[in-house]
């Protein structure tokens, strides 16, 4: 009510939708999620080319916190991530699932009434949401972690510290060491994470990667890290960086690398992959 008293009913047409969404949607959801360990969304990659193309099936929520509190305390499931709109609608029709009648009237993406309008044939579904704003950043705040700034960081998270720092079993590589590694100048098989300290997915795997490093300490496999957000182009060209985190295995005394193919970053999954790639001592 304070927002309405201060700015009127429709201030978002002039100021942008973020403030209104924050009051009516984000804050209530934040309170509820603080009682949970996980939540499920209906996000799909094809919903918004500007903000959702990298949405994983499972992630550590980069914006909200769960019942235990702190970064990494809430898991976010996006089970429809890799499905297209056509695939979803085929399933709904075949299974006879009830749907909102507005969909048949051209309201493909439905939000609050003042901020939603029908789209024309062949228009993208998100064009009907906040149509007066930048089409590449249409998120209400519930999924604002999808929006990346020019430096790659999200709207909500910034790095407060480095990862795997004081007393860690994970070996930190500088640029010279990374160059030697990429050239095949190493006497051990090396598991390397290319990371960015502000990245919520890197933050989410910190404990598991540390546990893996402790498990492999003194073995024939070195567990290492390289901060690639400050050296993106070189990391892309020489170590296969795509998104954060990227995990690669570099064989002993050989150039080249093999990229970890899974989004599962628990100790067991990583250990099995390391054993497959590097064997046992």
GROMACS .gro file of C-alpha atoms in nm:
model
  281
    1UNK     CA    1   0.000   0.000   0.000
    2UNK     CA    2   0.289   0.238   0.070
    3UNK     CA    3   0.404   0.210  -0.292
    4UNK     CA    4   0.054   0.292  -0.419
    5UNK     CA    5   0.014   0.585  -0.179
    6UNK     CA    6   0.352   0.725  -0.278
    7UNK     CA    7   0.356   0.666  -0.653
    8UNK     CA    8   0.005   0.566  -0.756
    9UNK     CA    9  -0.129   0.244  -0.908
   10UNK     CA   10   0.071   0.237  -1.231
   11UNK     CA   11   0.414   0.386  -1.154
   12UNK     CA   12   0.582   0.086  -1.320
   13UNK     CA   13   0.498   0.221  -1.666
   14UNK     CA   14   0.742   0.505  -1.592
   15UNK     CA   15   0.985   0.359  -1.336
   16UNK     CA   16   1.009   0.001  -1.461
   17UNK     CA   17   0.850  -0.311  -1.320
   18UNK     CA   18   1.120  -0.414  -1.072
   19UNK     CA   19   0.996  -0.210  -0.775
   20UNK     CA   20   0.637  -0.327  -0.809
   21UNK     CA   21   0.741  -0.692  -0.857
   22UNK     CA   22   0.974  -0.669  -0.560
   23UNK     CA   23   0.689  -0.559  -0.331
   24UNK     CA   24   0.415  -0.788  -0.462
   25UNK     CA   25   0.604  -1.100  -0.569
   26UNK     CA   26   0.968  -1.119  -0.463
   27UNK     CA   27   0.937  -1.034  -0.094
   28UNK     CA   28   0.646  -1.275  -0.027
   29UNK     CA   29   0.827  -1.554  -0.214
   30UNK     CA   30   1.151  -1.483  -0.026
   31UNK     CA   31   0.969  -1.524   0.306
   32UNK     CA   32   0.816  -1.855   0.198
   33UNK     CA   33   1.136  -1.999   0.052
   34UNK     CA   34   1.314  -1.933   0.383
   35UNK     CA   35   1.105  -2.224   0.519
   36UNK     CA   36   1.212  -2.469   0.245
   37UNK     CA   37   1.516  -2.655   0.115
   38UNK     CA   38   1.415  -2.657  -0.254
   39UNK     CA   39   1.159  -2.530  -0.500
   40UNK     CA   40   1.042  -2.614  -0.853
   41UNK     CA   41   0.986  -2.371  -1.142
   42UNK     CA   42   0.848  -2.399  -1.494
   43UNK     CA   43   1.135  -2.211  -1.661
   44UNK     CA   44   1.233  -2.316  -2.013
   45UNK     CA   45   1.536  -2.207  -2.212
   46UNK     CA   46   1.323  -2.106  -2.511
   47UNK     CA   47   1.105  -1.871  -2.303
   48UNK     CA   48   1.351  -1.583  -2.307
   49UNK     CA   49   1.662  -1.578  -2.532
   50UNK     CA   50   1.799  -1.284  -2.333
   51UNK     CA   51   1.783  -1.434  -1.985
   52UNK     CA   52   1.698  -1.806  -1.982
   53UNK     CA   53   1.914  -1.975  -2.246
   54UNK     CA   54   2.153  -2.107  -1.981
   55UNK     CA   55   1.894  -2.224  -1.726
   56UNK     CA   56   2.006  -2.567  -1.596
   57UNK     CA   57   1.775  -2.847  -1.486
   58UNK     CA   58   1.911  -2.828  -1.130
   59UNK     CA   59   2.095  -2.536  -0.973
   60UNK     CA   60   2.184  -2.370  -0.647
   61UNK     CA   61   1.947  -2.075  -0.630
   62UNK     CA   62   2.156  -1.763  -0.702
   63UNK     CA   63   1.905  -1.519  -0.549
   64UNK     CA   64   1.709  -1.674  -0.262
   65UNK     CA   65   1.807  -1.859   0.054
   66UNK     CA   66   1.651  -2.167   0.212
   67UNK     CA   67   1.571  -2.276   0.565
   68UNK     CA   68   1.938  -2.325   0.664
   69UNK     CA   69   2.030  -1.974   0.548
   70UNK     CA   70   2.326  -1.842   0.349
   71UNK     CA   71   2.441  -1.888  -0.013
   72UNK     CA   72   2.387  -2.241  -0.140
   73UNK     CA   73   2.110  -2.323   0.107
   74UNK     CA   74   1.832  -2.350  -0.152
   75UNK     CA   75   1.811  -2.584  -0.452
   76UNK     CA   76   1.613  -2.478  -0.757
   77UNK     CA   77   1.471  -2.737  -0.995
   78UNK     CA   78   1.379  -2.638  -1.352
   79UNK     CA   79   1.254  -2.972  -1.493
   80UNK     CA   80   1.117  -2.819  -1.815
   81UNK     CA   81   1.444  -2.639  -1.896
   82UNK     CA   82   1.527  -2.838  -2.210
   83UNK     CA   83   1.171  -2.874  -2.337
   84UNK     CA   84   1.029  -2.651  -2.608
   85UNK     CA   85   0.693  -2.479  -2.594
   86UNK     CA   86   0.562  -2.723  -2.857
   87UNK     CA   87   0.673  -3.023  -2.650
   88UNK     CA   88   0.502  -2.887  -2.339
   89UNK     CA   89   0.177  -2.823  -2.526
   90UNK     CA   90   0.184  -3.166  -2.688
   91UNK     CA   91   0.211  -3.322  -2.342
   92UNK     CA   92  -0.073  -3.108  -2.206
   93UNK     CA   93  -0.304  -3.206  -2.493
   94UNK     CA   94  -0.222  -3.576  -2.487
   95UNK     CA   95  -0.262  -3.599  -2.109
   96UNK     CA   96  -0.572  -3.380  -2.095
   97UNK     CA   97  -0.418  -3.134  -1.847
   98UNK     CA   98  -0.643  -2.831  -1.776
   99UNK     CA   99  -0.493  -2.500  -1.889
  100UNK     CA  100  -0.569  -2.133  -1.840
  101UNK     CA  101  -0.830  -2.022  -2.097
  102UNK     CA  102  -0.631  -1.704  -2.161
  103UNK     CA  103  -0.372  -1.910  -2.351
  104UNK     CA  104  -0.626  -1.963  -2.629
  105UNK     CA  105  -0.674  -1.585  -2.650
  106UNK     CA  106  -0.308  -1.511  -2.727
  107UNK     CA  107  -0.186  -1.464  -2.370
  108UNK     CA  108   0.107  -1.705  -2.399
  109UNK     CA  109   0.307  -1.574  -2.101
  110UNK     CA  110   0.070  -1.469  -1.823
  111UNK     CA  111   0.163  -1.228  -1.546
  112UNK     CA  112  -0.018  -0.948  -1.365
  113UNK     CA  113  -0.303  -0.791  -1.564
  114UNK     CA  114  -0.152  -0.442  -1.620
  115UNK     CA  115   0.178  -0.592  -1.737
  116UNK     CA  116   0.047  -0.864  -1.970
  117UNK     CA  117  -0.101  -0.845  -2.316
  118UNK     CA  118  -0.176  -1.091  -2.593
  119UNK     CA  119   0.087  -1.151  -2.861
  120UNK     CA  120   0.035  -1.184  -3.232
  121UNK     CA  121   0.113  -1.500  -3.434
  122UNK     CA  122   0.491  -1.554  -3.462
  123UNK     CA  123   0.570  -1.306  -3.186
  124UNK     CA  124   0.783  -1.446  -2.904
  125UNK     CA  125   0.579  -1.536  -2.597
  126UNK     CA  126   0.768  -1.299  -2.365
  127UNK     CA  127   0.691  -1.001  -2.588
  128UNK     CA  128   0.358  -0.981  -2.411
  129UNK     CA  129   0.525  -0.911  -2.074
  130UNK     CA  130   0.639  -0.558  -1.981
  131UNK     CA  131   0.631  -0.470  -2.352
  132UNK     CA  132   0.755  -0.115  -2.287
  133UNK     CA  133   1.093  -0.237  -2.152
  134UNK     CA  134   1.417  -0.390  -2.281
  135UNK     CA  135   1.331  -0.727  -2.434
  136UNK     CA  136   1.664  -0.883  -2.328
  137UNK     CA  137   1.611  -0.842  -1.953
  138UNK     CA  138   1.252  -0.941  -1.884
  139UNK     CA  139   1.262  -1.102  -1.542
  140UNK     CA  140   1.028  -1.005  -1.258
  141UNK     CA  141   1.278  -1.072  -0.980
  142UNK     CA  142   1.179  -1.431  -0.904
  143UNK     CA  143   1.446  -1.542  -1.153
  144UNK     CA  144   1.668  -1.232  -1.157
  145UNK     CA  145   1.972  -1.458  -1.116
  146UNK     CA  146   1.929  -1.533  -1.487
  147UNK     CA  147   2.024  -1.176  -1.580
  148UNK     CA  148   2.396  -1.129  -1.634
  149UNK     CA  149   2.586  -0.803  -1.634
  150UNK     CA  150   2.869  -0.730  -1.876
  151UNK     CA  151   3.120  -0.881  -1.633
  152UNK     CA  152   2.909  -1.197  -1.612
  153UNK     CA  153   2.784  -1.140  -1.258
  154UNK     CA  154   2.416  -1.162  -1.169
  155UNK     CA  155   2.191  -0.880  -1.058
  156UNK     CA  156   2.179  -1.014  -0.705
  157UNK     CA  157   2.521  -1.165  -0.627
  158UNK     CA  158   2.870  -1.021  -0.610
  159UNK     CA  159   3.185  -1.189  -0.488
  160UNK     CA  160   3.247  -1.124  -0.120
  161UNK     CA  161   3.551  -1.354  -0.104
  162UNK     CA  162   3.756  -1.594  -0.311
  163UNK     CA  163   3.670  -1.964  -0.320
  164UNK     CA  164   3.898  -2.242  -0.192
  165UNK     CA  165   4.128  -1.997  -0.020
  166UNK     CA  166   4.295  -2.016   0.325
  167UNK     CA  167   4.396  -2.369   0.419
  168UNK     CA  168   4.230  -2.530   0.118
  169UNK     CA  169   4.350  -2.858  -0.034
  170UNK     CA  170   4.269  -2.715  -0.378
  171UNK     CA  171   4.583  -2.587  -0.548
  172UNK     CA  172   4.554  -2.231  -0.681
  173UNK     CA  173   4.714  -2.174  -1.021
  174UNK     CA  174   4.845  -1.843  -1.147
  175UNK     CA  175   4.862  -1.762  -1.519
  176UNK     CA  176   5.212  -1.905  -1.565
  177UNK     CA  177   5.113  -2.234  -1.401
  178UNK     CA  178   4.795  -2.252  -1.609
  179UNK     CA  179   4.997  -2.198  -1.928
  180UNK     CA  180   5.235  -2.479  -1.836
  181UNK     CA  181   4.942  -2.705  -1.758
  182UNK     CA  182   4.773  -2.631  -2.091
  183UNK     CA  183   5.100  -2.709  -2.269
  184UNK     CA  184   5.121  -3.052  -2.104
  185UNK     CA  185   5.400  -2.961  -1.862
  186UNK     CA  186   5.275  -3.140  -1.550
  187UNK     CA  187   5.388  -3.448  -1.362
  188UNK     CA  188   5.040  -3.542  -1.237
  189UNK     CA  189   4.696  -3.586  -1.383
  190UNK     CA  190   4.521  -3.261  -1.295
  191UNK     CA  191   4.155  -3.195  -1.227
  192UNK     CA  192   4.096  -2.826  -1.282
  193UNK     CA  193   3.794  -2.606  -1.215
  194UNK     CA  194   3.771  -2.282  -1.413
  195UNK     CA  195   3.571  -2.062  -1.182
  196UNK     CA  196   3.449  -1.715  -1.095
  197UNK     CA  197   3.411  -1.631  -0.725
  198UNK     CA  198   3.086  -1.438  -0.788
  199UNK     CA  199   2.925  -1.731  -0.969
  200UNK     CA  200   2.653  -1.898  -0.756
  201UNK     CA  201   2.716  -2.236  -0.920
  202UNK     CA  202   3.084  -2.217  -0.826
  203UNK     CA  203   2.987  -2.114  -0.475
  204UNK     CA  204   2.747  -2.408  -0.461
  205UNK     CA  205   3.016  -2.665  -0.546
  206UNK     CA  206   3.282  -2.524  -0.313
  207UNK     CA  207   3.229  -2.773  -0.030
  208UNK     CA  208   3.212  -3.080  -0.258
  209UNK     CA  209   3.520  -2.980  -0.456
  210UNK     CA  210   3.710  -2.920  -0.132
  211UNK     CA  211   3.603  -3.261  -0.002
  212UNK     CA  212   3.724  -3.419  -0.326
  213UNK     CA  213   4.059  -3.240  -0.296
  214UNK     CA  214   4.096  -3.368   0.058
  215UNK     CA  215   4.009  -3.721  -0.055
  216UNK     CA  216   4.270  -3.712  -0.334
  217UNK     CA  217   4.542  -3.534  -0.135
  218UNK     CA  218   4.873  -3.715  -0.182
  219UNK     CA  219   4.743  -3.923  -0.473
  220UNK     CA  220   4.846  -3.920  -0.840
  221UNK     CA  221   4.575  -3.659  -0.915
  222UNK     CA  222   4.616  -3.289  -0.840
  223UNK     CA  223   4.293  -3.098  -0.771
  224UNK     CA  224   4.334  -2.735  -0.876
  225UNK     CA  225   4.152  -2.410  -0.953
  226UNK     CA  226   4.205  -2.123  -1.194
  227UNK     CA  227   4.009  -1.797  -1.171
  228UNK     CA  228   3.900  -1.769  -1.531
  229UNK     CA  229   3.663  -1.473  -1.516
  230UNK     CA  230   3.961  -1.239  -1.522
  231UNK     CA  231   4.116  -1.423  -1.817
  232UNK     CA  232   3.818  -1.541  -2.019
  233UNK     CA  233   3.951  -1.533  -2.373
  234UNK     CA  234   4.268  -1.726  -2.292
  235UNK     CA  235   4.069  -1.976  -2.084
  236UNK     CA  236   3.823  -2.029  -2.368
  237UNK     CA  237   4.097  -2.082  -2.623
  238UNK     CA  238   4.326  -2.303  -2.414
  239UNK     CA  239   4.115  -2.476  -2.148
  240UNK     CA  240   3.771  -2.501  -2.303
  241UNK     CA  241   3.591  -2.249  -2.081
  242UNK     CA  242   3.222  -2.220  -2.172
  243UNK     CA  243   3.027  -2.138  -1.858
  244UNK     CA  244   3.115  -2.118  -1.490
  245UNK     CA  245   3.215  -2.356  -1.351
  246UNK     CA  246   3.391  -2.553  -1.624
  247UNK     CA  247   3.572  -2.863  -1.497
  248UNK     CA  248   3.843  -3.032  -1.706
  249UNK     CA  249   4.090  -3.317  -1.667
  250UNK     CA  250   4.442  -3.261  -1.801
  251UNK     CA  251   4.639  -3.587  -1.840
  252UNK     CA  252   4.992  -3.615  -1.706
  253UNK     CA  253   5.265  -3.498  -1.946
  254UNK     CA  254   5.018  -3.445  -2.234
  255UNK     CA  255   4.864  -3.139  -2.391
  256UNK     CA  256   4.488  -3.122  -2.429
  257UNK     CA  257   4.203  -3.175  -2.186
  258UNK     CA  258   3.875  -3.363  -2.137
  259UNK     CA  259   3.575  -3.167  -2.015
  260UNK     CA  260   3.354  -3.295  -1.734
  261UNK     CA  261   3.022  -3.366  -1.908
  262UNK     CA  262   2.774  -3.346  -1.619
  263UNK     CA  263   2.604  -3.083  -1.405
  264UNK     CA  264   2.629  -3.320  -1.106
  265UNK     CA  265   2.911  -3.187  -0.890
  266UNK     CA  266   2.878  -3.403  -0.581
  267UNK     CA  267   3.185  -3.584  -0.446
  268UNK     CA  268   3.072  -3.928  -0.562
  269UNK     CA  269   3.004  -3.823  -0.922
  270UNK     CA  270   3.329  -3.630  -0.952
  271UNK     CA  271   3.527  -3.916  -0.792
  272UNK     CA  272   3.383  -4.170  -1.036
  273UNK     CA  273   3.474  -3.948  -1.331
  274UNK     CA  274   3.827  -3.889  -1.203
  275UNK     CA  275   3.874  -4.263  -1.158
  276UNK     CA  276   3.744  -4.326  -1.510
  277UNK     CA  277   3.977  -4.069  -1.660
  278UNK     CA  278   4.290  -4.112  -1.450
  279UNK     CA  279   4.254  -4.460  -1.305
  280UNK     CA  280   4.400  -4.547  -0.967
  281UNK     CA  281   4.755  -4.495  -0.851
   0.00000   0.00000   0.00000
